[in-house]
CSV table of C-alpha atoms and ligand atoms in Angstrom, one decimal:
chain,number,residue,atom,x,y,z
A,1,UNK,CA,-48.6,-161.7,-55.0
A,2,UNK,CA,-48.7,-161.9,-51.2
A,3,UNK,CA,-45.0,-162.4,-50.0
A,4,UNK,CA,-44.0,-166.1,-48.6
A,5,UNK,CA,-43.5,-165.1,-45.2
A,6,UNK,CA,-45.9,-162.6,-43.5
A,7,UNK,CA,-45.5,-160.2,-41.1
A,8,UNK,CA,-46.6,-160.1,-37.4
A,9,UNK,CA,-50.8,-159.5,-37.8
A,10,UNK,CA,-50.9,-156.4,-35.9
A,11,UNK,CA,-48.2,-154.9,-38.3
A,12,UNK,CA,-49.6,-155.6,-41.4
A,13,UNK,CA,-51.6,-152.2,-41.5
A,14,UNK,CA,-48.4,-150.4,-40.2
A,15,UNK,CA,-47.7,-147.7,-42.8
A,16,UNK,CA,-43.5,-146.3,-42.8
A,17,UNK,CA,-42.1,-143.1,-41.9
A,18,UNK,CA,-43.2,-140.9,-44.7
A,19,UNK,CA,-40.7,-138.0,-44.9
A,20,UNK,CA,-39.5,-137.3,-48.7
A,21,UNK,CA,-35.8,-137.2,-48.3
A,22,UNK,CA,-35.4,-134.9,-51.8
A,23,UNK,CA,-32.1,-133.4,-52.8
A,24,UNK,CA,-33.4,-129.6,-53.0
A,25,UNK,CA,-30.9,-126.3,-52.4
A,26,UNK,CA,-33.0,-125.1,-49.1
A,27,UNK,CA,-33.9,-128.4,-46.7
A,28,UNK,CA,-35.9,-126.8,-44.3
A,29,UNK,CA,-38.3,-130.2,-43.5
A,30,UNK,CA,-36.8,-132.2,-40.7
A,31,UNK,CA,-36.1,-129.6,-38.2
A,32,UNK,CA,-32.2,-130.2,-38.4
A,33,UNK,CA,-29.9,-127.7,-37.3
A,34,UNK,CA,-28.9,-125.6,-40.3
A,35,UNK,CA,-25.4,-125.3,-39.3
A,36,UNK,CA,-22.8,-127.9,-39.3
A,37,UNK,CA,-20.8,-128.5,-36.4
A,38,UNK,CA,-17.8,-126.3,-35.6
A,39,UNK,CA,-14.3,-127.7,-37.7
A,40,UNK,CA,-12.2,-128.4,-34.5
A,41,UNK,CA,-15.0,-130.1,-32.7
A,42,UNK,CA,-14.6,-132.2,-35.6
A,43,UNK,CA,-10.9,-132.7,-35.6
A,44,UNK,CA,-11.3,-133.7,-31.8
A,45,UNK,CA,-13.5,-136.3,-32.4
A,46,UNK,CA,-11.9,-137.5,-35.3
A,47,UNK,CA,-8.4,-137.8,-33.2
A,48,UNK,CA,-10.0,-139.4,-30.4
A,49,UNK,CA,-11.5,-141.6,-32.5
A,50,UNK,CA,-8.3,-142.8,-34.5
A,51,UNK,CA,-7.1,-143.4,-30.6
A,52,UNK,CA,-9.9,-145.5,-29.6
A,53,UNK,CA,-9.2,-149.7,-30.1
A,54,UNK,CA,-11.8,-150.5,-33.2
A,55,UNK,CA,-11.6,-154.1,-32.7
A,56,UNK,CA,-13.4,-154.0,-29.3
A,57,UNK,CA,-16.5,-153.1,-28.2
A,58,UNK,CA,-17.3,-149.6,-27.1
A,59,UNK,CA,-18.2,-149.2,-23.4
A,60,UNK,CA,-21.9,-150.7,-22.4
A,61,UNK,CA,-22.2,-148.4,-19.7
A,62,UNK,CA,-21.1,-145.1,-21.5
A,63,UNK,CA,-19.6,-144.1,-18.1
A,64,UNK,CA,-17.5,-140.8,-19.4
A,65,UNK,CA,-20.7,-140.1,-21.5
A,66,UNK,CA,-22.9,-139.9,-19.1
A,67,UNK,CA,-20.6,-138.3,-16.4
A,68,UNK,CA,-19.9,-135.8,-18.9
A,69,UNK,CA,-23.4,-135.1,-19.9
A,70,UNK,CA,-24.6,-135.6,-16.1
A,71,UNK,CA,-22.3,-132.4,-15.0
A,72,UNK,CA,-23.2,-130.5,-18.1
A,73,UNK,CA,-26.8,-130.9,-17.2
A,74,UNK,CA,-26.5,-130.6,-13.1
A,75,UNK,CA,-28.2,-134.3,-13.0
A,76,UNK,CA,-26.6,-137.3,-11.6
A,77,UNK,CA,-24.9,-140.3,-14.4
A,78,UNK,CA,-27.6,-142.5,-12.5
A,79,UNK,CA,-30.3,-141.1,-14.1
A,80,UNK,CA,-29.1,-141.0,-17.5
A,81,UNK,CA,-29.7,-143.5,-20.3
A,82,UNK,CA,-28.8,-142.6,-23.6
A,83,UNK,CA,-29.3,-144.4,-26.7
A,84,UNK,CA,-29.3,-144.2,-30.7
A,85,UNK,CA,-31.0,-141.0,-31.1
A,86,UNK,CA,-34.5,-140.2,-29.0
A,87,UNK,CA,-36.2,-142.4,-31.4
A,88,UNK,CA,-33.8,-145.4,-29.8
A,89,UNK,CA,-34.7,-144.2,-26.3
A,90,UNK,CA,-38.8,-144.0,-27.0
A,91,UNK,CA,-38.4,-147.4,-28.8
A,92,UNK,CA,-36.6,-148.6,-25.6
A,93,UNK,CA,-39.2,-146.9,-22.9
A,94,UNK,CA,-41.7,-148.6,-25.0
A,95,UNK,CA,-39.9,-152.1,-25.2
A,96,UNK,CA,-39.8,-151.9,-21.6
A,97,UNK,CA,-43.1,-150.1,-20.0
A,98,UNK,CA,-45.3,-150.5,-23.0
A,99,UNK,CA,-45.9,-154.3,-24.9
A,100,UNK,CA,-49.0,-156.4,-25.3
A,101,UNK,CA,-52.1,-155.6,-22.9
A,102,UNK,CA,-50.3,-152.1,-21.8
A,103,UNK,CA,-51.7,-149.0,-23.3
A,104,UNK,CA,-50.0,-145.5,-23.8
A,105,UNK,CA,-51.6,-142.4,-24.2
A,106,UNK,CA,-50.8,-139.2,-26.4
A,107,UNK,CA,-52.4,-135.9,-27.5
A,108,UNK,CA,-53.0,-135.6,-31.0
A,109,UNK,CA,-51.5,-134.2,-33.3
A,110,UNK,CA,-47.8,-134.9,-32.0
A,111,UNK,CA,-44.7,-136.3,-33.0
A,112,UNK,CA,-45.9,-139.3,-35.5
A,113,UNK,CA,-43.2,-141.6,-33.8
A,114,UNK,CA,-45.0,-142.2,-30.3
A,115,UNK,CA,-48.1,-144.4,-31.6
A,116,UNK,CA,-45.5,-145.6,-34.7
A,117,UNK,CA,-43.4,-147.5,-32.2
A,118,UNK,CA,-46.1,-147.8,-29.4
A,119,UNK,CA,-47.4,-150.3,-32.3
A,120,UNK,CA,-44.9,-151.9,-33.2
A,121,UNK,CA,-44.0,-152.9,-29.9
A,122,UNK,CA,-47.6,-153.8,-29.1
A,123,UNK,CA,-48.5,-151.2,-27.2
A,124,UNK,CA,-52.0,-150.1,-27.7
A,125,UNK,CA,-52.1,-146.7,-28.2
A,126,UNK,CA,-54.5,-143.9,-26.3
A,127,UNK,CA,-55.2,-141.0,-28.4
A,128,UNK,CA,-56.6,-137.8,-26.5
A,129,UNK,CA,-57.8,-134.7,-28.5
A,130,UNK,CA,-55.7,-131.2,-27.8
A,131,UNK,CA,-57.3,-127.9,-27.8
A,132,UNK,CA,-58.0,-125.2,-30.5
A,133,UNK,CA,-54.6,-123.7,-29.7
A,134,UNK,CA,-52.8,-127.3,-29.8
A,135,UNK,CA,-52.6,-126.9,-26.1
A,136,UNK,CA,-52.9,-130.1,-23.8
A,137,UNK,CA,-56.6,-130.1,-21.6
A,138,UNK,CA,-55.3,-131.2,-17.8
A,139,UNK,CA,-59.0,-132.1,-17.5
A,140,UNK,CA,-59.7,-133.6,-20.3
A,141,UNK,CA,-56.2,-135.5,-20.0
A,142,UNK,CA,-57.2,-136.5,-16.4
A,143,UNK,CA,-60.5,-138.2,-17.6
A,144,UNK,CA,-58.5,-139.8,-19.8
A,145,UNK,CA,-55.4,-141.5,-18.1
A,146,UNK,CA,-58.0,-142.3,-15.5
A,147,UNK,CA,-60.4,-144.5,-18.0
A,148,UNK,CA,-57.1,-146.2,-19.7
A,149,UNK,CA,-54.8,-146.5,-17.3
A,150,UNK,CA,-51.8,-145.9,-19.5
A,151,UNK,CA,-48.4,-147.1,-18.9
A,152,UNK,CA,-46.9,-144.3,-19.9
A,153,UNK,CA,-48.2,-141.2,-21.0
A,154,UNK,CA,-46.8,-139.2,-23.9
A,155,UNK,CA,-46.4,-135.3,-23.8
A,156,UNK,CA,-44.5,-133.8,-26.7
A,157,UNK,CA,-42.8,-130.5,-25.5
A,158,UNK,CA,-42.2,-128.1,-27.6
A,159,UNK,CA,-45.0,-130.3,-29.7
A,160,UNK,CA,-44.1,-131.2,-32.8
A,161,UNK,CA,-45.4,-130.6,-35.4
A,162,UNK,CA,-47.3,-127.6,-33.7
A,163,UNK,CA,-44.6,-125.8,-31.9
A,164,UNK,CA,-47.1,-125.7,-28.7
A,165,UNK,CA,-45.4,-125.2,-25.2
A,166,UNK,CA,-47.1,-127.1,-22.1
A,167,UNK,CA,-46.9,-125.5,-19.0
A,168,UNK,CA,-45.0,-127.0,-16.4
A,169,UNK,CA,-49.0,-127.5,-14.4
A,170,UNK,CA,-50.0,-129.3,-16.9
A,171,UNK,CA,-47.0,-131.9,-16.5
A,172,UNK,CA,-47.8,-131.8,-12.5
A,173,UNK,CA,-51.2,-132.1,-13.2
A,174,UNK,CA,-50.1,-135.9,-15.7
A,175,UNK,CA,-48.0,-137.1,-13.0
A,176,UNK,CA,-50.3,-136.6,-10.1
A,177,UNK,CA,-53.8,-138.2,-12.6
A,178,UNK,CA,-51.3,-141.3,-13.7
A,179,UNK,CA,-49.7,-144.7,-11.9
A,180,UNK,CA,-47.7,-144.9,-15.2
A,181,UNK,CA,-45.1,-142.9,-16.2
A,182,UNK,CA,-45.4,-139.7,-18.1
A,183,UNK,CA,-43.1,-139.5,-20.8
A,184,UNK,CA,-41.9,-135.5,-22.1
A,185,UNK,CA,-40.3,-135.5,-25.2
A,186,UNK,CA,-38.0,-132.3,-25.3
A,187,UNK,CA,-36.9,-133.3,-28.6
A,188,UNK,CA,-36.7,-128.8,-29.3
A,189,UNK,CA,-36.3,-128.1,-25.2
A,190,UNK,CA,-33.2,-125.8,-25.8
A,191,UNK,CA,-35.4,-123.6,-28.1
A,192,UNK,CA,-38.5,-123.5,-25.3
A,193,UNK,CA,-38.4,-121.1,-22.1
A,194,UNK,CA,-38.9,-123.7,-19.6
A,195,UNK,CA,-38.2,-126.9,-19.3
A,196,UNK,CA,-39.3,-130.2,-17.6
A,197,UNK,CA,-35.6,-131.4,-16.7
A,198,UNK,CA,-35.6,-129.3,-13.2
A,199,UNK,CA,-38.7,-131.4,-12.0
A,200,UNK,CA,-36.8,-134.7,-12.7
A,201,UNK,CA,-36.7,-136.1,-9.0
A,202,UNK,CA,-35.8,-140.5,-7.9
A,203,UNK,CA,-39.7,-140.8,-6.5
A,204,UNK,CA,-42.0,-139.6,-9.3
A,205,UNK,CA,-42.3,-141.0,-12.6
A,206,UNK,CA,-41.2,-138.4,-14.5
A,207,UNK,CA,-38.8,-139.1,-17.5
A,208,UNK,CA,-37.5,-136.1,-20.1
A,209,UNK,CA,-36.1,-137.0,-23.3
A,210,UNK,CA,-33.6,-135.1,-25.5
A,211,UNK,CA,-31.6,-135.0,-28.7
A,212,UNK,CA,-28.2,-134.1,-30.1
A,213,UNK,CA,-30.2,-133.6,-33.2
A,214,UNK,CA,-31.1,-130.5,-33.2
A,215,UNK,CA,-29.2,-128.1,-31.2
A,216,UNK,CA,-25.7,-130.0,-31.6
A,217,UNK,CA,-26.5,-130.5,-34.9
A,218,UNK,CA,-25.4,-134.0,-34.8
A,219,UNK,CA,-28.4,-135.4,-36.5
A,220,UNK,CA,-26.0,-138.1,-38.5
A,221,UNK,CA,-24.4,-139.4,-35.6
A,222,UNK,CA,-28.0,-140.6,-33.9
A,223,UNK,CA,-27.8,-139.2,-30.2
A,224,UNK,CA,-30.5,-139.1,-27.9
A,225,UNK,CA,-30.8,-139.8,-23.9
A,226,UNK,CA,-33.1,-139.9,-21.4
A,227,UNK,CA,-32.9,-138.0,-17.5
A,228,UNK,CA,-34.9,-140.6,-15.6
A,229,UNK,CA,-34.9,-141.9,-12.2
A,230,UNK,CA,-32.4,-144.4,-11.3
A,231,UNK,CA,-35.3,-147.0,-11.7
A,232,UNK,CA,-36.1,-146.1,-14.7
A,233,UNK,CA,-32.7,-145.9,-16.2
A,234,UNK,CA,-31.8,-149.2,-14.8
A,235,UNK,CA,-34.4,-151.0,-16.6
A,236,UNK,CA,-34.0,-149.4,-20.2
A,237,UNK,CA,-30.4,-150.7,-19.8
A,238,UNK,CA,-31.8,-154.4,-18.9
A,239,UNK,CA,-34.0,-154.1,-22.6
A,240,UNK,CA,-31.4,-151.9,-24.7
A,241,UNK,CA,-29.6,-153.9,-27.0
A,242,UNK,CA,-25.9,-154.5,-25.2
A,243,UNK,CA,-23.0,-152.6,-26.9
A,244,UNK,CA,-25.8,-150.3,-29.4
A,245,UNK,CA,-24.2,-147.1,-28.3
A,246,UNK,CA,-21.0,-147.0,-30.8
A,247,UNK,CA,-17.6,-145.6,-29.5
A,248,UNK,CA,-17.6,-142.7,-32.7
A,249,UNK,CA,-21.3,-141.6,-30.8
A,250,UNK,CA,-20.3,-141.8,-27.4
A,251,UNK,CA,-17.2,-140.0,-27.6
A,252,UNK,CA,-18.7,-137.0,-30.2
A,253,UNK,CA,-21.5,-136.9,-27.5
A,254,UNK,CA,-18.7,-135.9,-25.1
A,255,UNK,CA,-16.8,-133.4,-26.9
A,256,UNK,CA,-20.0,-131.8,-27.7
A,257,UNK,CA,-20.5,-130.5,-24.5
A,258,UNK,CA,-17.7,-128.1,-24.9
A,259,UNK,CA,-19.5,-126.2,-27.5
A,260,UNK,CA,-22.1,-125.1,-24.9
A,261,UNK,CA,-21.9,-121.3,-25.2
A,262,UNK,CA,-21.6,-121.6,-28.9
A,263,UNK,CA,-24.7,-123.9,-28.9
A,264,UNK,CA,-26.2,-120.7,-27.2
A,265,UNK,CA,-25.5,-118.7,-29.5
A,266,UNK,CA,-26.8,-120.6,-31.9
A,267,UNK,CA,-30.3,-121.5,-30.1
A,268,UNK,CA,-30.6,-117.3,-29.8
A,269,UNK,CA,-30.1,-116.9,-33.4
A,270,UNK,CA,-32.6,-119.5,-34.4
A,271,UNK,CA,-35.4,-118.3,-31.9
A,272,UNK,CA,-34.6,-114.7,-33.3
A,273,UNK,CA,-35.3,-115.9,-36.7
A,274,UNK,CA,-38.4,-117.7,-35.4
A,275,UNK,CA,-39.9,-114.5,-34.1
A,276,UNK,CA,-38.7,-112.6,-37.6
A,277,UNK,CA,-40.3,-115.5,-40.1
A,278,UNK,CA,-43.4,-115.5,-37.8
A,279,UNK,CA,-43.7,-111.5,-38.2
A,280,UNK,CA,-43.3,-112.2,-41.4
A,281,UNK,CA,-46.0,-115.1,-42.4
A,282,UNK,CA,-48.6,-112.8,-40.3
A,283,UNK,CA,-48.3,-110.3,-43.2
A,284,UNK,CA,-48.7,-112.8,-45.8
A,285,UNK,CA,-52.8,-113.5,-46.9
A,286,UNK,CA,-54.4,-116.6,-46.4
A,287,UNK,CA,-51.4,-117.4,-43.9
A,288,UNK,CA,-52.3,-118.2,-40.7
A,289,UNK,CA,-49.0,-119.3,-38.2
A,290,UNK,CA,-49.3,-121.0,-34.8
A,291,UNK,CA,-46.9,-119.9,-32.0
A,292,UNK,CA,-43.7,-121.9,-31.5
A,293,UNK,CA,-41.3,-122.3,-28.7
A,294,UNK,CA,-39.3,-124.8,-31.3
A,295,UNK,CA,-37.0,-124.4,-34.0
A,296,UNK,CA,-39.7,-124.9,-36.6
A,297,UNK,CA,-42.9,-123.0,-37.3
A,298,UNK,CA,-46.3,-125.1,-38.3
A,299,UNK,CA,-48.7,-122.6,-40.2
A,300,UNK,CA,-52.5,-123.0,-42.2
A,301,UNK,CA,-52.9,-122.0,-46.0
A,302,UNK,CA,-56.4,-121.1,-46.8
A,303,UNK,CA,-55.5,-122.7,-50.2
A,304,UNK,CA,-54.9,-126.6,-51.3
A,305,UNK,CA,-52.1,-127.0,-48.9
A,306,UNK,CA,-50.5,-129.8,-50.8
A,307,UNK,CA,-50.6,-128.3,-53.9
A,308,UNK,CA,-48.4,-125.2,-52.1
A,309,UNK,CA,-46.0,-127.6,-50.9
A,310,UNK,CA,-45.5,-129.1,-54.3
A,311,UNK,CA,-45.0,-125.4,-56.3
A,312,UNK,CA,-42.3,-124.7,-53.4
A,313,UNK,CA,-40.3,-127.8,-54.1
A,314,UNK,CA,-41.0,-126.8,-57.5
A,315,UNK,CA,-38.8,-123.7,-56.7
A,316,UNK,CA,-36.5,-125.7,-54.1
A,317,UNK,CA,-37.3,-125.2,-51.3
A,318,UNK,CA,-38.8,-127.8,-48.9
A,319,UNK,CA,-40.9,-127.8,-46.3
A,320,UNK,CA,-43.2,-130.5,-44.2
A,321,UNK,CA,-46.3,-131.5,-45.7
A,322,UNK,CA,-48.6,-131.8,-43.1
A,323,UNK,CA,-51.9,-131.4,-45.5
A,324,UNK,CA,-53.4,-134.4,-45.0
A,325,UNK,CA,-53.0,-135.2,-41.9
A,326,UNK,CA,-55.8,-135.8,-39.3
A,327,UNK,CA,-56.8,-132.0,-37.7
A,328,UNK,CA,-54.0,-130.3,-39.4
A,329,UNK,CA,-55.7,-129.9,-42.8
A,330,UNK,CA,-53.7,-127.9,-45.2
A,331,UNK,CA,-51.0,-127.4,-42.8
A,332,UNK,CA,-47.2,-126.8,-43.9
A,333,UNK,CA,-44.3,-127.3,-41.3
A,334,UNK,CA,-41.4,-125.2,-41.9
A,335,UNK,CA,-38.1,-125.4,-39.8
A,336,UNK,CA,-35.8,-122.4,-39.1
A,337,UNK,CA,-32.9,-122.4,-41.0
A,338,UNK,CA,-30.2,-119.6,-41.5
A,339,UNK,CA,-31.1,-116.0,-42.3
A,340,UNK,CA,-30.7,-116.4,-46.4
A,341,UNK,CA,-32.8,-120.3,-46.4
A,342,UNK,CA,-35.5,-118.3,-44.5
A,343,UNK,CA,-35.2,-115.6,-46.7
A,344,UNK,CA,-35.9,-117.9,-49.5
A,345,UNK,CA,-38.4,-119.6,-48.2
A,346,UNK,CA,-40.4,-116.8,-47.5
A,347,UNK,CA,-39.9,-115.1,-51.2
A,348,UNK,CA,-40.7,-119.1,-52.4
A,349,UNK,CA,-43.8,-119.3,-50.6
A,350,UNK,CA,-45.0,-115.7,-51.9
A,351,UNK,CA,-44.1,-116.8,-55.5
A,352,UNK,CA,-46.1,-120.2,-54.9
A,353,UNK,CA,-49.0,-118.9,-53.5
A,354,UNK,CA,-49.7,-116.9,-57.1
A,355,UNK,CA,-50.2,-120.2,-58.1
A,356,UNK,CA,-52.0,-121.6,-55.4
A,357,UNK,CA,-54.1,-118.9,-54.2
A,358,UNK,CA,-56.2,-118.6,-51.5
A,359,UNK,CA,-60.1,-118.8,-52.1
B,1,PMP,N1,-38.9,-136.5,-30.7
B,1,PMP,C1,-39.4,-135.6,-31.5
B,1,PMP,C2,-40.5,-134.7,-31.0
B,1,PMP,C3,-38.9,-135.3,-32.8
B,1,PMP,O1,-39.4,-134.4,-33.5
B,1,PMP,C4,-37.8,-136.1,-33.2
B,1,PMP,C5,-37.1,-135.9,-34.5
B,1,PMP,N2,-37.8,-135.5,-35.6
B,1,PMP,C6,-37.3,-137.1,-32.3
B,1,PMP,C7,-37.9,-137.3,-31.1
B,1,PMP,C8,-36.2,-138.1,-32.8
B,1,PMP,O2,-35.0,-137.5,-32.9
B,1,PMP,P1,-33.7,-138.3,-32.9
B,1,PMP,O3,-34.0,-139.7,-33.0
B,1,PMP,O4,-32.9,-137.8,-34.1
B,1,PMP,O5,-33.0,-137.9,-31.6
């Protein structure tokens, strides 16, 4: 039976987010941080919080936010926006650059999210092709932007789901081939060796957006922000809905920032880990791993790749089932977690491949 009242046309195809949420002992498909935050940092937040007037609305502006952040960072409150986790600031970006008869362009494969929400705001979305090596083509993306004329132009950094680092030319070489604005999504930029943040500048249309998700490991609390130029920032906030960031979220995403060098410590751990479960999948046959400068590593089975995923949740352990998706045939996604879920994860994936082998 078709349902009384339908849905906008253009959505009707629109498929949801696909990402089993399954209670299993070792989550490692979502590329959270394995680690909780630190116990006083909650305590802080939780005092503040019992401190803060409930019955009114929590600041539109996020003023100490955004001071806090903008110091922590070395960029000015001016250009930041921040919003209900990235996804909330890409929705926003999109809301206010994208819509009907604007087009955005992305490289494929990338973060599923930027032609999800690129649709359902409208946006008609630009796919270009990446490399063997999941690298971005500055020719190829050139040709591209100058056919479309996107609005904005996508570039996941670290990509997800491949884990591929874009060199900072090939961003120069996306702002200076595009009128629109081009759009890095540093979703994993603490786990990366460069980042796009230091070419942030008021005259070029250059926007970088981060998480608390990963790193902060505040995935529940939804935080996410953009370092934009003034311009830029001064528009999301026209679009955003008024009063969406709530006081619990703004004031967690202050005290955060205290936790910096322990943040560190934790980003060196996880990319050490990387490196060891990397080393460790090249031994394994039939296994072949991509380079990451994220906190996740995307690798190929020469076997069915779906089945593989299913004998490891089988065993508890679960990963990202990339199998079927368009140029990542029988590709698993596996995110770093601590030393013991990697462990198991690698012993699971042995013990699974007897059953799946490859040909
Ligand atoms: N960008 C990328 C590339 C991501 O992988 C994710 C999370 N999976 C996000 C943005 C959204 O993260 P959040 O909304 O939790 O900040």
């Amino acid at each position: 039976m078709s349902p009384p009242v339908a849905p906008r046309d253009d959505l009707r195809a629109l498929e949801g987010y696909h990402s089993p949420q399954l209670d299993v002992s070792v989550r490692l498909n979502a590329n959270e941080s394995p680690f909780a935050p630190p116990a006083d940092f909650v305590d802080r937040w939780l005092e503040e919080l019992r401190r803060e007037p409930l019955n009114r609305y929590p600041d539109r502006d996020a003023v100490a936010l955004r001071d806090t952040l903008g110091t922590y960072l070395g960029q000015p409150a001016a250009r930041l926006f921040c919003a209900n986790g990235s996804n909330e600031v890409l929705q926003t970006l999109l809301l206010t650059y994208g819509g009907p008869g604007r087009r955005a362009a992305m490289f494929e494969p990338t973060y599923a999210l930027h032609s999800h929400i690129a649709r359902i705001t409208g946006t008609e979305v630009v796919v270009g092709e990446r490399r063997a090596d999941f690298s971005v083509d500055p020719v190829a993306a050139r040709a591209l932007v100058e056919e479309h004329t996107p609005t904005i132009v996508f570039v996941c950094s670290p990509n997800n789901p491949t884990g591929t680092v874009e060199p900072a030319a090939t961003i120069e070489a996306l702002l200076d081939a595009t009128d629109g604005l081009v759009v890095v999504d540093e979703a994993y930029g603490e786990f990366a060796p460069w980042s796009a943040l230091a070419l942030v500048r008021d005259d070029w249309p250059l926007v970088v957006v981060r998480t608390y998700s990963k790193v902060w490991s505040m995935a529940a609390l939804r935080l996410g922000f953009a370092v934009a130029p003034p311009w830029v920032v001064e528009e999301l906030e026209k679009v955003v809905l008024p009063y969406h960031l709530a006081s619990a979220t703004q004031i967690a995403g202050r005290l955060a920032l205290d936790l910096g060098a322990e943040m560190g410590d934790r980003v060196g751990l996880l990319v050490a880990e990387r490196e060891r479960v990397a080393a460790q999948l090249a031994t394994v046959d039939g296994i072949t791993c991509f380079p990451s400068g994220a906190n996740f590593l995307l690798f190929h089975t020469a076997g069915d790749g779906h089945a593989l995923w299913e004998r490891m949740v089988e065993r508890g352990v679960l990963v990202r089932d990339f199998s079927r998706w368009p140029r990542l045939d029988d590709c698993l996604r596996v995110t770093i977690g601590t030393p013991g879920e990697n462990d198991a994860f690698l012993a699971v994936l042995r013990a699974a491949l007897q059953e799946v082998p490859v040909p």
